PDB file of C-alpha atoms in Angstrom:
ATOM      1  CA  UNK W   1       0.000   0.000   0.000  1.00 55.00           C
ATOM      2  CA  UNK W   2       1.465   3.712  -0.829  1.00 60.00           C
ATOM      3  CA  UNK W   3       1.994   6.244   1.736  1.00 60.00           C
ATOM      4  CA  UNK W   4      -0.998   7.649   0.438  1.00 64.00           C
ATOM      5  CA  UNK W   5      -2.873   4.837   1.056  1.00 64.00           C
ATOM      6  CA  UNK W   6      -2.185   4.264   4.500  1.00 66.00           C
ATOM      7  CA  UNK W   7      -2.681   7.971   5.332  1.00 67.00           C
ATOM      8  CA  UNK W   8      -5.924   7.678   4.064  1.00 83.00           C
ATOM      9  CA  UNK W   9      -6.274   4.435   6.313  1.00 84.00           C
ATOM     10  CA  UNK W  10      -5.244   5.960   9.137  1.00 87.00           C
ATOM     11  CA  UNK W  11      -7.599   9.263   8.613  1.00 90.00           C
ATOM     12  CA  UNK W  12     -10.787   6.828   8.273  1.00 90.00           C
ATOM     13  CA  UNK W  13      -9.475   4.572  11.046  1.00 91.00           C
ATOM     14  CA  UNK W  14      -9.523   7.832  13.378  1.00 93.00           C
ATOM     15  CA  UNK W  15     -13.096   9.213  12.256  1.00 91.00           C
ATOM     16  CA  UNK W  16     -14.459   6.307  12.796  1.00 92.00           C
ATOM     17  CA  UNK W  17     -12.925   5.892  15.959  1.00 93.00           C
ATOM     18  CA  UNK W  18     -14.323   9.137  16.668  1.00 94.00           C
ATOM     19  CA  UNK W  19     -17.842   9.000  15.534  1.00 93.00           C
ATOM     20  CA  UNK W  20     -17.666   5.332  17.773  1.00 93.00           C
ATOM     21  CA  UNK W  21     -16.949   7.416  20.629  1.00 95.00           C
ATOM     22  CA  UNK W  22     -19.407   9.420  20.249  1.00 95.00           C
ATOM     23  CA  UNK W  23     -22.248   7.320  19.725  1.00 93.00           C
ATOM     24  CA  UNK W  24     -21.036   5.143  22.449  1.00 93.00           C
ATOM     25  CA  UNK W  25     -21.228   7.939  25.105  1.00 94.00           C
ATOM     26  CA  UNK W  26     -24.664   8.823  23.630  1.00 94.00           C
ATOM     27  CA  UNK W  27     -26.320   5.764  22.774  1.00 93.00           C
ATOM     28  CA  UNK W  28     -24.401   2.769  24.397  1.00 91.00           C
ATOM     29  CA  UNK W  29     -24.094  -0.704  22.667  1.00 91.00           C
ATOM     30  CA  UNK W  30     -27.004   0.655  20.295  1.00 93.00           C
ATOM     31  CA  UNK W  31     -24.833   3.318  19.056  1.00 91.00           C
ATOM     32  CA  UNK W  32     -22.198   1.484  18.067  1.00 90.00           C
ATOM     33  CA  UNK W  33     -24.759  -0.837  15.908  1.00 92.00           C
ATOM     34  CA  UNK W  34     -26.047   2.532  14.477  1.00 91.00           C
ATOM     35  CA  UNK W  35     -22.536   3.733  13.939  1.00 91.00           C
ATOM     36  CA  UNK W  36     -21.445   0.289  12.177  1.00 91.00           C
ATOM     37  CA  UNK W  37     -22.882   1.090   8.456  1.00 92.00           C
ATOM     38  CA  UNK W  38     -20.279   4.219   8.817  1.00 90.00           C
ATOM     39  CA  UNK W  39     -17.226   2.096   9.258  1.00 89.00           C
ATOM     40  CA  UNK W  40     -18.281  -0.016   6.353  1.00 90.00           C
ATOM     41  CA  UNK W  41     -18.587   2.712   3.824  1.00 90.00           C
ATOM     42  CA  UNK W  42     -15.409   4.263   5.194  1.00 89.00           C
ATOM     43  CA  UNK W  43     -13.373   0.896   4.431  1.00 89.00           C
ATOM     44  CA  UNK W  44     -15.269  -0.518   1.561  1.00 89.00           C
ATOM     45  CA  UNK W  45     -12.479   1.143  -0.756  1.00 85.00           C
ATOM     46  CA  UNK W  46      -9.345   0.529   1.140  1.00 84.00           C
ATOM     47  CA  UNK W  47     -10.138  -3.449   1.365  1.00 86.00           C
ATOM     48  CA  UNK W  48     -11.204  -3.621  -2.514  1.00 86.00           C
ATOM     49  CA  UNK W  49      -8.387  -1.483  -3.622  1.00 84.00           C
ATOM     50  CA  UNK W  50      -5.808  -4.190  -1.501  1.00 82.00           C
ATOM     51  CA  UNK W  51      -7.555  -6.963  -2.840  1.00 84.00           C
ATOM     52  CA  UNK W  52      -7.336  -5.797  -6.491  1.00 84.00           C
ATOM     53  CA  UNK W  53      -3.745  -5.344  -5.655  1.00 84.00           C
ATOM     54  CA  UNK W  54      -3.147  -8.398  -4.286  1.00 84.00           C
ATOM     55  CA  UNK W  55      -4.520 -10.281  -7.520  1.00 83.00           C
ATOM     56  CA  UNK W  56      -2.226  -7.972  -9.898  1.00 84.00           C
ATOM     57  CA  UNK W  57       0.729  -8.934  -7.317  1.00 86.00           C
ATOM     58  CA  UNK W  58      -0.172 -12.738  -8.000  1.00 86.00           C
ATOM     59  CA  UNK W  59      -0.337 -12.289 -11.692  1.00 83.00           C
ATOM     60  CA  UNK W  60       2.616 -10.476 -11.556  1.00 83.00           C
ATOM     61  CA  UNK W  61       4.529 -13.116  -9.778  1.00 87.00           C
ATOM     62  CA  UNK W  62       2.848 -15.992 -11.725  1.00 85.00           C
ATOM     63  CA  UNK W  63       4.248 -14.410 -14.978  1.00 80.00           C
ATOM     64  CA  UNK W  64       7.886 -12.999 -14.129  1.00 80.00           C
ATOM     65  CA  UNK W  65       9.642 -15.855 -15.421  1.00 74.00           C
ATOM     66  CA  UNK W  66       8.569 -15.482 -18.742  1.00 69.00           C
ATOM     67  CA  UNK W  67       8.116 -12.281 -19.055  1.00 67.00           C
ATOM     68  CA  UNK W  68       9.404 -10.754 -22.277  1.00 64.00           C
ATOM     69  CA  UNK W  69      10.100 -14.021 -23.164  1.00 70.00           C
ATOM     70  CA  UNK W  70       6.466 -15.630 -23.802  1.00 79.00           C
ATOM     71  CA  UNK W  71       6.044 -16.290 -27.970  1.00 86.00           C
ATOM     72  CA  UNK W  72       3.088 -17.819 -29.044  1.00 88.00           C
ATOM     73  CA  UNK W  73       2.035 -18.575 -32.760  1.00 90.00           C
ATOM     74  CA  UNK W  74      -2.066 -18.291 -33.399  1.00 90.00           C
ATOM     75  CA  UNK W  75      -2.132 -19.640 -29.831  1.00 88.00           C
ATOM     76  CA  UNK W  76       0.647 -21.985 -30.004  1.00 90.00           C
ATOM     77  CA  UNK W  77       3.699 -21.429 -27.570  1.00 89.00           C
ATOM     78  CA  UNK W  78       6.977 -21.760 -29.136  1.00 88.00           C
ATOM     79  CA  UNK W  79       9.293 -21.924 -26.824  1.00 86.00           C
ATOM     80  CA  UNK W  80      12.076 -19.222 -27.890  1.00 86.00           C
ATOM     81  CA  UNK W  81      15.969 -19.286 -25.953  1.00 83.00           C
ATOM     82  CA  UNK W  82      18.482 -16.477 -26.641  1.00 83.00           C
ATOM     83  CA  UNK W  83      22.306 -17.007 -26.032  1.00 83.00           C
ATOM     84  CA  UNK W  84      25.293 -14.762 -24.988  1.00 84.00           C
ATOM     85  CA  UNK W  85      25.565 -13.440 -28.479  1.00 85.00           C
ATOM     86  CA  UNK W  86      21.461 -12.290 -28.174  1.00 83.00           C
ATOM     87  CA  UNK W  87      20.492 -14.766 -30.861  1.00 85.00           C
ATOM     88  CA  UNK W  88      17.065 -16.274 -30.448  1.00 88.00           C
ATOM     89  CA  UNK W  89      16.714 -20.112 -30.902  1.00 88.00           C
ATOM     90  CA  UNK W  90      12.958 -21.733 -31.425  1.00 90.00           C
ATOM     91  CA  UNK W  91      12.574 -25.256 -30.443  1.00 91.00           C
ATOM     92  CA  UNK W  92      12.356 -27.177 -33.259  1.00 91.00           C
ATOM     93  CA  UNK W  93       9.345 -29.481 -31.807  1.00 92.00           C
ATOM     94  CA  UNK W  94       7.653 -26.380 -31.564  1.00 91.00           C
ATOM     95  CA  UNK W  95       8.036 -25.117 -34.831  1.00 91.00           C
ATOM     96  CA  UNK W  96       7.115 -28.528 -35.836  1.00 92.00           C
ATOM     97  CA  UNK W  97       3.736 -28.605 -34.440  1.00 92.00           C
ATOM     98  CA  UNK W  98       2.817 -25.086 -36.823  1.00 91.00           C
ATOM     99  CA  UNK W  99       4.466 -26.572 -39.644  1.00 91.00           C
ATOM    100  CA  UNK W 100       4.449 -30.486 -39.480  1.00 90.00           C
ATOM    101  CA  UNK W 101       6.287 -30.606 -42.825  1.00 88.00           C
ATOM    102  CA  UNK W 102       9.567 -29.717 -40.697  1.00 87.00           C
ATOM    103  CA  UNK W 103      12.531 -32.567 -41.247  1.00 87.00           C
ATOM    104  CA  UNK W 104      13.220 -34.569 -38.463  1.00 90.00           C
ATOM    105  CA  UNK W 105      15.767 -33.829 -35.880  1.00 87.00           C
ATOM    106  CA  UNK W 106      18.705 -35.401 -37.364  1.00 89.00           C
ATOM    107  CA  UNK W 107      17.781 -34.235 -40.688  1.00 89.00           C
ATOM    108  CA  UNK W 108      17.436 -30.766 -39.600  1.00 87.00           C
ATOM    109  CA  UNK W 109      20.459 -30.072 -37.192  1.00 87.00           C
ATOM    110  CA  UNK W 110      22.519 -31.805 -40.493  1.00 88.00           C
ATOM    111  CA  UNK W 111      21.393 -28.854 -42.826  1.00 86.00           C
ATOM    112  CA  UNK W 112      20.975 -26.047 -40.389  1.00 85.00           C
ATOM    113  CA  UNK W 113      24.752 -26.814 -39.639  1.00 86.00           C
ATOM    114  CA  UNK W 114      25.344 -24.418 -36.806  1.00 86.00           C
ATOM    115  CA  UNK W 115      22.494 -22.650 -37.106  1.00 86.00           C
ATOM    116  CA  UNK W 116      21.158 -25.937 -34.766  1.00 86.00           C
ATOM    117  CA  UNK W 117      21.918 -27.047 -31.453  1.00 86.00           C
ATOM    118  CA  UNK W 118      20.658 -28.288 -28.104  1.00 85.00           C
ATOM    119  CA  UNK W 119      20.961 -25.660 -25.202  1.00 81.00           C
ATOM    120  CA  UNK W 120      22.150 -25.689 -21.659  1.00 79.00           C
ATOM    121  CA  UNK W 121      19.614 -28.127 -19.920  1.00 76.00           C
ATOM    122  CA  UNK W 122      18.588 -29.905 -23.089  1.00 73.00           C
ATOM    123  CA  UNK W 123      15.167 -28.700 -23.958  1.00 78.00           C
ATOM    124  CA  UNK W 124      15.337 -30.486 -27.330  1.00 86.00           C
ATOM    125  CA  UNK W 125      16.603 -29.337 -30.484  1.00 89.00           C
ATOM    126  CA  UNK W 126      16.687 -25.557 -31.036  1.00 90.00           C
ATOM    127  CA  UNK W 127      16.761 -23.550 -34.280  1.00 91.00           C
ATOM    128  CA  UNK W 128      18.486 -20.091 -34.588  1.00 91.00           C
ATOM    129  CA  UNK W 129      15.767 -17.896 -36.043  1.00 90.00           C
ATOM    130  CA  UNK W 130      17.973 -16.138 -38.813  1.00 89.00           C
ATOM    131  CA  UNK W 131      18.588 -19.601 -39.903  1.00 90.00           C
ATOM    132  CA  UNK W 132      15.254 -20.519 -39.783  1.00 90.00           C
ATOM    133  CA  UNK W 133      14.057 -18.436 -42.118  1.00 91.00           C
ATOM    134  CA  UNK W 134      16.575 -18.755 -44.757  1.00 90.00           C
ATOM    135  CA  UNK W 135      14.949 -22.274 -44.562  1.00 88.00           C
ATOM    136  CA  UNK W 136      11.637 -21.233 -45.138  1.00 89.00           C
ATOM    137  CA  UNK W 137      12.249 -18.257 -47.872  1.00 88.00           C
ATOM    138  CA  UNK W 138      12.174 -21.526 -50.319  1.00 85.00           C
ATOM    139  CA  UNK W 139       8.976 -22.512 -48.650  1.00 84.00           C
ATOM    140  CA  UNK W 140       5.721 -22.161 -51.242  1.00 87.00           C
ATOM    141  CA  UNK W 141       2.647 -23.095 -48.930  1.00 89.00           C
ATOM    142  CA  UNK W 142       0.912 -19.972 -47.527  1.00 90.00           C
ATOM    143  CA  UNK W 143       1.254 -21.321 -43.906  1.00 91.00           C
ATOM    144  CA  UNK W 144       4.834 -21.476 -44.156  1.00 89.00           C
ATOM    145  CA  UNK W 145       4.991 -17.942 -45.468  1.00 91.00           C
ATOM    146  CA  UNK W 146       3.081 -16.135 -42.818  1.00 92.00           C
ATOM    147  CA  UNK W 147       4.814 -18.130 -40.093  1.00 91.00           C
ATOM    148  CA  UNK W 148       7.874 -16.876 -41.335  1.00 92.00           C
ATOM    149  CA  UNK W 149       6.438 -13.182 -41.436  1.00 91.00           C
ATOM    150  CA  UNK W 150       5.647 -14.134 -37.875  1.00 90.00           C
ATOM    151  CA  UNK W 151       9.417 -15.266 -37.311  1.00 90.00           C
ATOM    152  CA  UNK W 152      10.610 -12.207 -38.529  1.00 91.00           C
ATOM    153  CA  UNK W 153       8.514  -9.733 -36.904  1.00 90.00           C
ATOM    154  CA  UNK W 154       8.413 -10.818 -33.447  1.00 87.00           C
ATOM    155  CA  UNK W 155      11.567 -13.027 -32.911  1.00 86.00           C
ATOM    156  CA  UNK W 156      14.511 -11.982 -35.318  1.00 85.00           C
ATOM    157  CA  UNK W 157      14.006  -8.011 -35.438  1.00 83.00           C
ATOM    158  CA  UNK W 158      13.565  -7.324 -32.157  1.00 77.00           C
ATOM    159  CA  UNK W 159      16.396  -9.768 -30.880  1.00 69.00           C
ATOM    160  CA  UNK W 160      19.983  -7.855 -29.663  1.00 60.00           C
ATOM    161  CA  UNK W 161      21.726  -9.609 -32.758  1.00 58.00           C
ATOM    162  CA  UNK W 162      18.755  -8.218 -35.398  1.00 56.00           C
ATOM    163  CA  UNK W 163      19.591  -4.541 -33.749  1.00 54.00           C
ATOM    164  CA  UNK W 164      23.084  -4.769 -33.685  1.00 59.00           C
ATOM    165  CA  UNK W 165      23.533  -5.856 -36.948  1.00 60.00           C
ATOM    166  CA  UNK W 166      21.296  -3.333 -38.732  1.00 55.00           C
ATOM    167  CA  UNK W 167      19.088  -5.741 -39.868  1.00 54.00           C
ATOM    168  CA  UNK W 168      15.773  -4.724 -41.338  1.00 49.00           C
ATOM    169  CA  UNK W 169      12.519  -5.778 -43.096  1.00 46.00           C
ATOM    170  CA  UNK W 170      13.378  -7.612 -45.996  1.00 44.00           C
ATOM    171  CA  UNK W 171       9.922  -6.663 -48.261  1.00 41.00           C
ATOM    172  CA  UNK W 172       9.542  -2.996 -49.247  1.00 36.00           C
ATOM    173  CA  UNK W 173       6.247  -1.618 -47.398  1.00 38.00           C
ATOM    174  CA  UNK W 174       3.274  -1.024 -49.032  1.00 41.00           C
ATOM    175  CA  UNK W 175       2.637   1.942 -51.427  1.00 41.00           C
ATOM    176  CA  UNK W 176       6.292   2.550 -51.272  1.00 39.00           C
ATOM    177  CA  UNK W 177       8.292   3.763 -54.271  1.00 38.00           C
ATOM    178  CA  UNK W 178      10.441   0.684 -55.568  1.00 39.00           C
ATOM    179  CA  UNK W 179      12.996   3.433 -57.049  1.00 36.00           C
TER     180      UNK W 179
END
């Protein structure tokens, strides 16, 4: 709770505490049953405000270790690693459920050549994205294509390695001037 907050606590908590007094001296026990609907309009706010914060601090928790991290495809995770050099890897079993035409393991890590590797911990076979979609610029089936526009967009540009290098869309936009 902010300083604020508990100000504001502590400012209800002592007008109620008066206005209990005070119907207490004039009324007895009755008073403070008269006085009662006071205190719950007075902390209604507080408690719902510290509840609502208290689900945002669970979400919050609940997501922080894949935060920034999370890539899903049309509701498909693909789980997405990025090494010391800020390359991003997808796991190729991942991939493979979007596009089940994918080569097997073996086949796959033989023509990626480096561009293919298992990570620290062994999550399965993992395919830097750069590499990834030099594979799939040969690809002709429309899935293919637009999961490689999805590659490109949110994996390989905005990785550390995309930045550093200057790399950039590689289709002109729209309406632009090819000259």
């Amino acid at each position: 709770m902010s300083p604020r907050g508990a100000l504001g606590v502590g400012v209800r908590l002592a007008l109620c505490g008066v206005a209990f007094a005070a119907a207490w001296f004039t009324m007895g026990p009755i008073g403070l049953a008269v006085a009662s609907p006071l205190a719950a309009l007075a902390f209604a706010g507080p408690i719902l405000e510290a509840l609502s914060g208290g689900a945002r601090l669970a979400r919050t928790i609940a997501y922080r270790p894949v935060e920034g991290r999370y890539y899903a495809y049309h509701g498909r995770p693909i789980a997405v690693w990025e090494d010391e050099d800020e390359s991003r890897w997808l796991r190729a079993q991942d991939v493979r459920r979007v596009l089940p035409h994918l080569p097997r393991d073996e086949v796959l890590s033989r023509a990626a050549g480096a561009g293919a590797c298992v990570p620290p911990g062994g999550a399965g076979l993992h395919v830097r994205a750069d590499c990834l979609l030099e594979m799939l610029t040969k690809a002709e089936n429309a899935e293919s294509l637009r999961f490689r526009t999805w590659v490109l967009r949110d994996v390989h540009l905005p990785s550390g390695r995309s930045r550093r290098s200057g790399a950039g869309p590689t289709a002109p936009a729209k309406g632009g001037d090819p000259a």
